[in-house]
Amino acid sequence: MASIFGHGLVAYTTSKLINSKSSKLLLLLAIGSAILPDLDVLAFKFGIDYSHPFGHRGFTHSVLFAVLWSALLSYLFGKSRKLIFAIVLFLSTVSHGVLDAMTSGGKGVGFFIPFDNSRYFFPFRGIKVSPIGIEEFFSEWGINVFLSELKYIGIPCFIILITLHFARISKL
Ligand SMILES: [Zn+2]
């Protein structure tokens, strides 16, 4: 994983980019959806191997999972804005695997599970992989993760958000 902050920020930026009037509910669902796939670390506790389709970075990180999850949430919560909900939530969920595929460690991401169980990385892998435990998070490793996320996630998102902000002000 990138850290939950990195995943959450990308989801927040995605929501704002697609739909400036994102409701609080949609923002929360988007951020939650971007963090959710890492619940699969529980698989380790059940003795499921990392490279198993249901192991870490497996099915919950796949494109199919993002489709099903975003469809479910938009059906439950989208009301008259189901399409916007579905688009924002799909992108937020799938962004998790995309970020993971740019991290420096772990096994790759099973984007195409259950059709293809291979794990994938992108050629660019500048984001330092985030520790899973809290303790390690406040270590030198944690600081390095923070700095790499600031550079590759924080600054780009910040630039997008600022640009959107001024673009919208100038439209008023
Ligand atoms: Zn992950």
mmCIF file of C-alpha atoms and ligand atoms in Angstrom:
data_model
loop_
_atom_site.group_PDB
_atom_site.id
_atom_site.type_symbol
_atom_site.label_atom_id
_atom_site.label_comp_id
_atom_site.label_asym_id
_atom_site.label_seq_id
_atom_site.Cartn_x
_atom_site.Cartn_y
_atom_site.Cartn_z
ATOM 1 C CA MET A 1 0.000 0.000 0.000
ATOM 2 C CA ALA A 2 0.770 3.582 -0.198
ATOM 3 C CA SER A 3 -0.344 5.045 3.150
ATOM 4 C CA ILE A 4 -4.017 5.608 3.918
ATOM 5 C CA PHE A 5 -3.313 9.343 3.594
ATOM 6 C CA GLY A 6 -1.980 8.918 0.086
ATOM 7 C CA HIS A 7 -4.935 6.762 -0.962
ATOM 8 C CA GLY A 8 -7.431 9.088 0.699
ATOM 9 C CA LEU A 9 -5.992 12.215 -0.876
ATOM 10 C CA VAL A 10 -6.147 10.737 -4.377
ATOM 11 C CA ALA A 11 -9.808 9.819 -3.820
ATOM 12 C CA TYR A 12 -10.600 13.284 -2.528
ATOM 13 C CA THR A 13 -8.915 14.915 -5.520
ATOM 14 C CA THR A 14 -10.681 12.542 -7.927
ATOM 15 C CA SER A 15 -14.082 13.431 -6.438
ATOM 16 C CA LYS A 16 -13.399 17.136 -6.736
ATOM 17 C CA LEU A 17 -12.074 16.795 -10.250
ATOM 18 C CA ILE A 18 -15.045 14.815 -11.583
ATOM 19 C CA ASN A 19 -17.735 16.610 -9.657
ATOM 20 C CA SER A 20 -17.089 19.964 -8.029
ATOM 21 C CA LYS A 21 -20.290 19.688 -6.025
ATOM 22 C CA SER A 22 -19.356 16.384 -4.466
ATOM 23 C CA SER A 23 -21.541 15.934 -1.412
ATOM 24 C CA LYS A 24 -19.913 15.136 1.932
ATOM 25 C CA LEU A 25 -21.372 11.649 1.605
ATOM 26 C CA LEU A 26 -19.739 11.085 -1.768
ATOM 27 C CA LEU A 27 -16.400 12.409 -0.506
ATOM 28 C CA LEU A 28 -16.507 10.094 2.505
ATOM 29 C CA LEU A 29 -17.483 7.098 0.393
ATOM 30 C CA ALA A 30 -14.714 7.915 -2.083
ATOM 31 C CA ILE A 31 -12.048 8.167 0.608
ATOM 32 C CA GLY A 32 -13.332 5.000 2.293
ATOM 33 C CA SER A 33 -13.345 3.175 -1.044
ATOM 34 C CA ALA A 34 -9.749 4.145 -1.708
ATOM 35 C CA ILE A 35 -8.658 2.715 1.640
ATOM 36 C CA LEU A 36 -10.931 -0.338 1.705
ATOM 37 C CA PRO A 37 -8.912 -2.675 -0.582
ATOM 38 C CA ASP A 38 -6.214 -3.021 2.085
ATOM 39 C CA LEU A 39 -8.646 -4.792 4.403
ATOM 40 C CA ASP A 40 -7.277 -7.789 2.540
ATOM 41 C CA VAL A 41 -4.248 -7.771 4.863
ATOM 42 C CA LEU A 42 -6.625 -9.736 7.098
ATOM 43 C CA ALA A 43 -5.999 -12.589 4.666
ATOM 44 C CA PHE A 44 -2.579 -13.059 6.291
ATOM 45 C CA LYS A 45 -4.348 -13.758 9.599
ATOM 46 C CA PHE A 46 -6.366 -16.509 7.945
ATOM 47 C CA GLY A 47 -3.229 -18.043 6.496
ATOM 48 C CA ILE A 48 -4.053 -17.029 2.914
ATOM 49 C CA ASP A 49 -0.842 -16.626 0.948
ATOM 50 C CA TYR A 50 0.139 -13.210 -0.457
ATOM 51 C CA SER A 51 0.081 -14.508 -4.030
ATOM 52 C CA HIS A 52 -3.326 -16.215 -3.655
ATOM 53 C CA PRO A 53 -6.136 -14.468 -5.644
ATOM 54 C CA PHE A 54 -7.688 -13.509 -2.296
ATOM 55 C CA GLY A 55 -4.316 -12.640 -0.731
ATOM 56 C CA HIS A 56 -3.016 -9.114 -0.181
ATOM 57 C CA ARG A 57 -3.174 -6.986 -3.355
ATOM 58 C CA GLY A 58 -5.414 -9.653 -4.854
ATOM 59 C CA PHE A 59 -9.115 -9.502 -5.675
ATOM 60 C CA THR A 60 -9.922 -6.369 -3.610
ATOM 61 C CA HIS A 61 -7.330 -4.519 -5.715
ATOM 62 C CA SER A 62 -8.786 -5.701 -9.035
ATOM 63 C CA VAL A 63 -10.713 -3.728 -11.640
ATOM 64 C CA LEU A 64 -13.664 -6.110 -11.282
ATOM 65 C CA PHE A 65 -13.863 -5.438 -7.538
ATOM 66 C CA ALA A 66 -13.888 -1.676 -8.210
ATOM 67 C CA VAL A 67 -16.747 -2.142 -10.714
ATOM 68 C CA LEU A 68 -18.843 -4.242 -8.325
ATOM 69 C CA TRP A 69 -18.121 -2.107 -5.274
ATOM 70 C CA SER A 70 -18.875 1.209 -6.984
ATOM 71 C CA ALA A 71 -22.052 -0.233 -8.529
ATOM 72 C CA LEU A 72 -23.233 -1.410 -5.111
ATOM 73 C CA LEU A 73 -22.523 1.908 -3.369
ATOM 74 C CA SER A 74 -24.051 4.028 -6.103
ATOM 75 C CA TYR A 75 -27.139 1.821 -6.059
ATOM 76 C CA LEU A 76 -27.442 2.169 -2.267
ATOM 77 C CA PHE A 77 -26.536 5.847 -1.872
ATOM 78 C CA GLY A 78 -26.567 7.526 -5.289
ATOM 79 C CA LYS A 79 -30.279 8.424 -5.438
ATOM 80 C CA SER A 80 -30.717 10.730 -8.455
ATOM 81 C CA ARG A 81 -26.948 10.921 -9.016
ATOM 82 C CA LYS A 82 -26.136 7.267 -9.467
ATOM 83 C CA LEU A 83 -23.934 7.774 -12.516
ATOM 84 C CA ILE A 84 -21.743 10.421 -10.864
ATOM 85 C CA PHE A 85 -21.470 8.273 -7.735
ATOM 86 C CA ALA A 86 -20.532 5.245 -9.818
ATOM 87 C CA ILE A 87 -17.842 7.101 -11.782
ATOM 88 C CA VAL A 88 -16.254 8.807 -8.762
ATOM 89 C CA LEU A 89 -16.363 5.660 -6.638
ATOM 90 C CA PHE A 90 -15.022 3.430 -9.396
ATOM 91 C CA LEU A 91 -12.068 5.747 -9.975
ATOM 92 C CA SER A 92 -11.418 6.113 -6.243
ATOM 93 C CA THR A 93 -11.455 2.364 -5.663
ATOM 94 C CA VAL A 94 -9.336 1.538 -8.693
ATOM 95 C CA SER A 95 -6.869 4.327 -7.795
ATOM 96 C CA HIS A 96 -5.826 2.215 -4.818
ATOM 97 C CA GLY A 97 -4.401 -0.534 -7.010
ATOM 98 C CA VAL A 98 -2.899 2.034 -9.369
ATOM 99 C CA LEU A 99 -0.950 3.641 -6.502
ATOM 100 C CA ASP A 100 0.087 0.254 -5.130
ATOM 101 C CA ALA A 101 1.425 -0.676 -8.560
ATOM 102 C CA MET A 102 3.753 2.337 -8.304
ATOM 103 C CA THR A 103 5.207 1.360 -4.919
ATOM 104 C CA SER A 104 8.700 0.083 -4.331
ATOM 105 C CA GLY A 105 7.855 -3.102 -2.471
ATOM 106 C CA GLY A 106 5.613 -6.086 -1.937
ATOM 107 C CA LYS A 107 4.130 -8.176 -4.701
ATOM 108 C CA GLY A 108 2.367 -6.589 -7.627
ATOM 109 C CA VAL A 109 -1.327 -5.843 -7.991
ATOM 110 C CA GLY A 110 -3.819 -8.411 -9.285
ATOM 111 C CA PHE A 111 -5.697 -5.996 -11.555
ATOM 112 C CA PHE A 112 -7.300 -8.729 -13.663
ATOM 113 C CA ILE A 113 -8.243 -11.281 -11.003
ATOM 114 C CA PRO A 114 -10.230 -13.561 -11.445
ATOM 115 C CA PHE A 115 -9.490 -13.661 -15.184
ATOM 116 C CA ASP A 116 -5.715 -13.540 -14.809
ATOM 117 C CA ASN A 117 -4.023 -14.129 -11.457
ATOM 118 C CA SER A 118 -0.732 -12.435 -12.403
ATOM 119 C CA ARG A 119 0.437 -9.486 -10.336
ATOM 120 C CA TYR A 120 1.479 -6.253 -11.981
ATOM 121 C CA PHE A 121 3.657 -3.218 -11.314
ATOM 122 C CA PHE A 122 3.936 -0.097 -13.455
ATOM 123 C CA PRO A 123 7.366 0.798 -14.833
ATOM 124 C CA PHE A 124 7.436 3.786 -12.445
ATOM 125 C CA ARG A 125 7.802 2.660 -8.841
ATOM 126 C CA GLY A 126 8.886 5.805 -6.988
ATOM 127 C CA ILE A 127 6.396 5.599 -4.106
ATOM 128 C CA LYS A 128 7.949 3.925 -1.091
ATOM 129 C CA VAL A 129 5.849 1.062 0.160
ATOM 130 C CA SER A 130 4.080 1.937 3.395
ATOM 131 C CA PRO A 131 4.499 -0.117 6.566
ATOM 132 C CA ILE A 132 1.408 -2.036 7.630
ATOM 133 C CA GLY A 133 1.844 -1.537 11.402
ATOM 134 C CA ILE A 134 1.407 1.733 13.275
ATOM 135 C CA GLU A 135 4.736 1.508 15.096
ATOM 136 C CA GLU A 136 6.793 1.318 11.955
ATOM 137 C CA PHE A 137 4.848 4.245 10.645
ATOM 138 C CA PHE A 138 6.586 6.537 13.105
ATOM 139 C CA SER A 139 10.053 5.416 12.100
ATOM 140 C CA GLU A 140 12.632 6.495 9.568
ATOM 141 C CA TRP A 141 10.847 4.228 7.107
ATOM 142 C CA GLY A 142 7.631 6.115 7.853
ATOM 143 C CA ILE A 143 9.323 9.447 7.187
ATOM 144 C CA ASN A 144 10.692 8.203 3.876
ATOM 145 C CA VAL A 145 7.226 6.999 2.896
ATOM 146 C CA PHE A 146 5.780 10.367 3.832
ATOM 147 C CA LEU A 147 8.371 12.235 1.756
ATOM 148 C CA SER A 148 7.919 10.047 -1.301
ATOM 149 C CA GLU A 149 4.118 10.400 -1.070
ATOM 150 C CA LEU A 150 4.404 14.133 -0.620
ATOM 151 C CA LYS A 151 6.433 14.322 -3.809
ATOM 152 C CA TYR A 152 4.503 11.905 -6.017
ATOM 153 C CA ILE A 153 0.975 12.171 -4.591
ATOM 154 C CA GLY A 154 0.683 15.251 -2.337
ATOM 155 C CA ILE A 155 2.134 17.898 -4.634
ATOM 156 C CA PRO A 156 0.323 16.724 -7.820
ATOM 157 C CA CYS A 157 -3.007 16.530 -5.944
ATOM 158 C CA PHE A 158 -2.404 19.921 -4.373
ATOM 159 C CA ILE A 159 -1.692 21.490 -7.773
ATOM 160 C CA ILE A 160 -4.877 19.961 -9.210
ATOM 161 C CA LEU A 161 -6.993 21.151 -6.264
ATOM 162 C CA ILE A 162 -5.578 24.686 -6.347
ATOM 163 C CA THR A 163 -6.088 24.885 -10.111
ATOM 164 C CA LEU A 164 -9.684 23.691 -9.756
ATOM 165 C CA HIS A 165 -10.283 26.193 -6.994
ATOM 166 C CA PHE A 166 -9.101 29.148 -9.069
ATOM 167 C CA ALA A 167 -10.754 27.882 -12.244
ATOM 168 C CA ARG A 168 -14.076 27.828 -10.392
ATOM 169 C CA ILE A 169 -13.601 31.202 -8.745
ATOM 170 C CA SER A 170 -12.877 32.753 -12.125
ATOM 171 C CA LYS A 171 -16.146 31.288 -13.448
ATOM 172 C CA LEU A 172 -18.198 33.054 -10.762
HETATM 173 ZN ZN ZN B 1 -3.188 -1.983 -1.219
#
